[in-house]
Amino acid sequence: MAILIVGGSGFLGSELVRQARAAGHTTVATYTTKPGDSTPDAWRRLDLRDAESLDSVVADAQPRVVINASSGRADWAITAEGPVQLAIVTAKRGTPMVHVSTDAVFSGAGTLYDESCLPDPITPYGAAKAAAETGILAVHPKAVVARTSLIIGHGLSVHERLVHELAAGTTDGALYSDDIRCPVHVSDLAAALLELAHGSAAGIHHVAGPDALSRHQLGVLIAERDGLDASRLPAGLRADSTTPGPLDVRLDSQVTQRHLRTRLRGAREFLSSAAAVQRKG
């Protein structure tokens, strides 16, 4: 089966490429500035803002499914409009599509969120992702929108790198103790997305871990796994900072988990000492 992975040069995209190749699928991965470290069958440069480029890449790849793991941060053209254009292209071809979204579409006012909860973003990034969700499902009703949370794994995520920098004193900042999320391991997330891509799923699905942790609690677990001095990690409150963002967003992934073979592990499990030994081995 041919799979087109948009954003294949990123952290999640690279893991999707690895798992898809391991499963025997032909993979075409896209990048914006330069190819990543993964080894798909082919790399294609893609600018999600360029409709003609989208048509060309999808036509050349002839994928049986498209997974959009790209990240344009708060850039409206890339994060909101680009994925909708991709959905239009895939819908016209009758190609299944999985779009990776985020818990940032919620404000945190409701704390626990299942798939029936309506987005109420409070940041430009969250607003762009929420707009993409709405547009994608409007033009491609059979698409999957998979909301996830903080993605961790293999020591390569931005969150893990930040913990190392803070512990070493090479960067300024703090880990918020009032900012609660449900971290997920990149390997679990990629496997779940590939399951959703190959099944009959459609609509919104939550794909996050079962453990609700603050960013500081998560940082301590990462530090302990990696043998760092967790006492060196500065704590702070997002509520006292100038950085906007929801405080407490817990994705309820129970409905999706019941239909997956992949088990979505909690951060306390995959960041445990046993998991650390397995990672080093």
Short mmCIF file of N, CA and C in Angstrom, two decimals, residues 76-150:
data_model
loop_
_atom_site.label_atom_id
_atom_site.label_comp_id
_atom_site.label_asym_id
_atom_site.label_seq_id
_atom_site.Cartn_x
_atom_site.Cartn_y
_atom_site.Cartn_z
N TRP A 76 -1.58 30.88 9.66
CA TRP A 76 -2.94 30.52 9.25
C TRP A 76 -2.96 29.84 7.89
N ALA A 77 -2.15 30.32 6.95
CA ALA A 77 -2.15 29.76 5.60
C ALA A 77 -1.69 28.30 5.61
N ILE A 78 -0.71 27.99 6.45
CA ILE A 78 -0.19 26.62 6.50
C ILE A 78 -1.03 25.72 7.39
N THR A 79 -1.39 26.22 8.56
CA THR A 79 -2.03 25.38 9.57
C THR A 79 -3.54 25.26 9.39
N ALA A 80 -4.19 26.31 8.92
CA ALA A 80 -5.64 26.28 8.74
C ALA A 80 -6.04 25.99 7.31
N GLU A 81 -5.50 26.77 6.36
CA GLU A 81 -5.96 26.67 4.97
C GLU A 81 -5.31 25.51 4.21
N GLY A 82 -4.04 25.25 4.45
CA GLY A 82 -3.33 24.20 3.73
C GLY A 82 -3.95 22.82 3.90
N PRO A 83 -4.24 22.39 5.14
CA PRO A 83 -4.85 21.08 5.32
C PRO A 83 -6.22 20.95 4.66
N VAL A 84 -6.97 22.05 4.61
CA VAL A 84 -8.28 22.00 3.95
C VAL A 84 -8.10 21.79 2.45
N GLN A 85 -7.11 22.47 1.87
CA GLN A 85 -6.83 22.27 0.45
C GLN A 85 -6.39 20.83 0.20
N LEU A 86 -5.60 20.27 1.11
CA LEU A 86 -5.19 18.87 0.99
C LEU A 86 -6.42 17.96 1.05
N ALA A 87 -7.35 18.28 1.93
CA ALA A 87 -8.58 17.48 2.04
C ALA A 87 -9.41 17.55 0.76
N ILE A 88 -9.44 18.74 0.13
CA ILE A 88 -10.17 18.87 -1.13
C ILE A 88 -9.56 17.97 -2.20
N VAL A 89 -8.23 17.98 -2.29
CA VAL A 89 -7.53 17.17 -3.28
C VAL A 89 -7.78 15.68 -3.04
N THR A 90 -7.66 15.24 -1.79
CA THR A 90 -7.84 13.82 -1.49
C THR A 90 -9.29 13.40 -1.65
N ALA A 91 -10.23 14.27 -1.29
CA ALA A 91 -11.65 13.93 -1.43
C ALA A 91 -12.02 13.74 -2.89
N LYS A 92 -11.49 14.60 -3.78
CA LYS A 92 -11.78 14.46 -5.21
C LYS A 92 -11.28 13.13 -5.75
N ARG A 93 -10.20 12.63 -5.19
CA ARG A 93 -9.62 11.38 -5.65
C ARG A 93 -10.19 10.17 -4.90
N GLY A 94 -11.03 10.43 -3.90
CA GLY A 94 -11.57 9.33 -3.10
C GLY A 94 -10.53 8.68 -2.22
N THR A 95 -9.51 9.45 -1.84
CA THR A 95 -8.41 8.93 -1.03
C THR A 95 -8.65 9.20 0.45
N PRO A 96 -8.58 8.19 1.29
CA PRO A 96 -8.71 8.42 2.74
C PRO A 96 -7.63 9.36 3.25
N MET A 97 -7.99 10.15 4.26
CA MET A 97 -7.04 11.11 4.83
C MET A 97 -7.14 11.10 6.35
N VAL A 98 -5.99 11.14 7.01
CA VAL A 98 -5.91 11.30 8.46
C VAL A 98 -5.18 12.60 8.74
N HIS A 99 -5.82 13.48 9.48
CA HIS A 99 -5.22 14.77 9.82
C HIS A 99 -4.93 14.82 11.31
N VAL A 100 -3.69 15.15 11.67
CA VAL A 100 -3.31 15.22 13.08
C VAL A 100 -3.61 16.61 13.62
N SER A 101 -4.47 16.66 14.63
CA SER A 101 -4.83 17.92 15.27
C SER A 101 -4.29 17.92 16.71
N THR A 102 -4.81 18.78 17.55
CA THR A 102 -4.19 19.04 18.84
C THR A 102 -5.19 19.37 19.93
N ASP A 103 -4.77 19.18 21.17
CA ASP A 103 -5.61 19.58 22.30
C ASP A 103 -5.68 21.09 22.46
N ALA A 104 -4.87 21.83 21.69
CA ALA A 104 -4.89 23.29 21.76
C ALA A 104 -6.17 23.88 21.18
N VAL A 105 -7.03 23.04 20.59
CA VAL A 105 -8.32 23.56 20.10
C VAL A 105 -9.27 23.84 21.26
N PHE A 106 -8.87 23.46 22.48
CA PHE A 106 -9.71 23.67 23.66
C PHE A 106 -9.10 24.73 24.58
N SER A 107 -9.98 25.41 25.33
CA SER A 107 -9.55 26.49 26.22
C SER A 107 -9.04 26.00 27.56
N GLY A 108 -9.47 24.80 27.97
CA GLY A 108 -9.14 24.31 29.30
C GLY A 108 -10.22 24.60 30.32
N ALA A 109 -11.25 25.31 29.91
CA ALA A 109 -12.33 25.64 30.86
C ALA A 109 -13.11 24.40 31.28
N GLY A 110 -13.13 23.39 30.41
CA GLY A 110 -13.91 22.18 30.72
C GLY A 110 -13.09 21.05 31.28
N THR A 111 -11.77 21.15 31.28
CA THR A 111 -10.81 20.18 31.82
C THR A 111 -10.79 18.86 31.04
N LEU A 112 -11.85 18.02 31.15
CA LEU A 112 -11.87 16.72 30.49
C LEU A 112 -12.67 16.81 29.21
N TYR A 113 -12.03 16.44 28.10
CA TYR A 113 -12.64 16.62 26.79
C TYR A 113 -12.72 15.30 26.03
N ASP A 114 -13.95 14.93 25.63
CA ASP A 114 -14.10 13.81 24.72
C ASP A 114 -14.41 14.35 23.32
N GLU A 115 -14.68 13.45 22.39
CA GLU A 115 -14.85 13.85 20.99
C GLU A 115 -16.09 14.70 20.74
N SER A 116 -17.03 14.68 21.67
CA SER A 116 -18.26 15.46 21.48
C SER A 116 -18.10 16.93 21.87
N CYS A 117 -16.99 17.27 22.53
CA CYS A 117 -16.79 18.64 23.00
C CYS A 117 -16.42 19.56 21.83
N LEU A 118 -17.03 20.74 21.83
CA LEU A 118 -16.79 21.69 20.75
C LEU A 118 -15.53 22.51 21.02
N PRO A 119 -14.73 22.75 20.00
CA PRO A 119 -13.52 23.56 20.17
C PRO A 119 -13.85 24.97 20.66
N ASP A 120 -12.99 25.49 21.52
CA ASP A 120 -13.10 26.88 21.98
C ASP A 120 -11.70 27.43 22.20
N PRO A 121 -10.89 27.50 21.15
CA PRO A 121 -9.48 27.87 21.29
C PRO A 121 -9.28 29.28 21.81
N ILE A 122 -8.15 29.49 22.50
CA ILE A 122 -7.84 30.81 23.04
C ILE A 122 -6.48 31.32 22.55
N THR A 123 -5.84 30.56 21.63
CA THR A 123 -4.57 30.98 21.05
C THR A 123 -4.69 30.97 19.52
N PRO A 124 -3.87 31.75 18.82
CA PRO A 124 -3.89 31.73 17.35
C PRO A 124 -3.63 30.33 16.79
N TYR A 125 -2.71 29.60 17.39
CA TYR A 125 -2.42 28.24 16.94
C TYR A 125 -3.65 27.35 17.10
N GLY A 126 -4.28 27.40 18.27
CA GLY A 126 -5.47 26.60 18.50
C GLY A 126 -6.60 26.97 17.56
N ALA A 127 -6.74 28.26 17.26
CA ALA A 127 -7.78 28.71 16.34
C ALA A 127 -7.52 28.18 14.93
N ALA A 128 -6.25 28.19 14.50
CA ALA A 128 -5.91 27.69 13.17
C ALA A 128 -6.18 26.19 13.07
N LYS A 129 -5.83 25.44 14.11
CA LYS A 129 -6.07 24.00 14.09
C LYS A 129 -7.57 23.69 14.12
N ALA A 130 -8.33 24.47 14.89
CA ALA A 130 -9.78 24.25 14.95
C ALA A 130 -10.42 24.54 13.59
N ALA A 131 -9.96 25.60 12.94
CA ALA A 131 -10.48 25.93 11.61
C ALA A 131 -10.18 24.82 10.62
N ALA A 132 -8.97 24.25 10.70
CA ALA A 132 -8.61 23.16 9.81
C ALA A 132 -9.52 21.96 10.03
N GLU A 133 -9.80 21.63 11.29
CA GLU A 133 -10.70 20.51 11.58
C GLU A 133 -12.05 20.70 10.90
N THR A 134 -12.63 21.88 11.10
CA THR A 134 -13.95 22.16 10.55
C THR A 134 -13.95 22.10 9.02
N GLY A 135 -12.94 22.71 8.42
CA GLY A 135 -12.87 22.73 6.96
C GLY A 135 -12.64 21.35 6.37
N ILE A 136 -11.76 20.57 6.99
CA ILE A 136 -11.46 19.23 6.49
C ILE A 136 -12.71 18.35 6.48
N LEU A 137 -13.43 18.34 7.59
CA LEU A 137 -14.60 17.47 7.68
C LEU A 137 -15.76 17.98 6.82
N ALA A 138 -15.74 19.27 6.49
CA ALA A 138 -16.78 19.81 5.61
C ALA A 138 -16.57 19.34 4.17
N VAL A 139 -15.31 19.29 3.73
CA VAL A 139 -15.04 18.93 2.33
C VAL A 139 -14.72 17.44 2.16
N HIS A 140 -14.34 16.78 3.26
CA HIS A 140 -13.98 15.36 3.20
C HIS A 140 -14.56 14.67 4.44
N PRO A 141 -15.88 14.42 4.44
CA PRO A 141 -16.55 13.87 5.63
C PRO A 141 -16.01 12.52 6.08
N LYS A 142 -15.36 11.77 5.19
CA LYS A 142 -14.83 10.46 5.57
C LYS A 142 -13.41 10.55 6.12
N ALA A 143 -12.87 11.75 6.21
CA ALA A 143 -11.53 11.93 6.77
C ALA A 143 -11.54 11.68 8.27
N VAL A 144 -10.35 11.41 8.81
CA VAL A 144 -10.16 11.26 10.26
C VAL A 144 -9.41 12.48 10.77
N VAL A 145 -9.94 13.09 11.82
CA VAL A 145 -9.23 14.16 12.54
C VAL A 145 -8.81 13.56 13.87
N ALA A 146 -7.51 13.42 14.07
CA ALA A 146 -6.98 12.78 15.28
C ALA A 146 -6.33 13.83 16.17
N ARG A 147 -7.00 14.17 17.25
CA ARG A 147 -6.44 15.14 18.21
C ARG A 147 -5.50 14.42 19.16
N THR A 148 -4.36 15.03 19.41
CA THR A 148 -3.41 14.44 20.33
C THR A 148 -2.87 15.52 21.27
N SER A 149 -1.92 15.13 22.11
CA SER A 149 -1.39 16.04 23.14
C SER A 149 0.13 16.14 22.98
N LEU A 150 0.85 16.34 24.06
CA LEU A 150 2.31 16.47 24.01
C LEU A 150 2.91 15.15 23.55
#
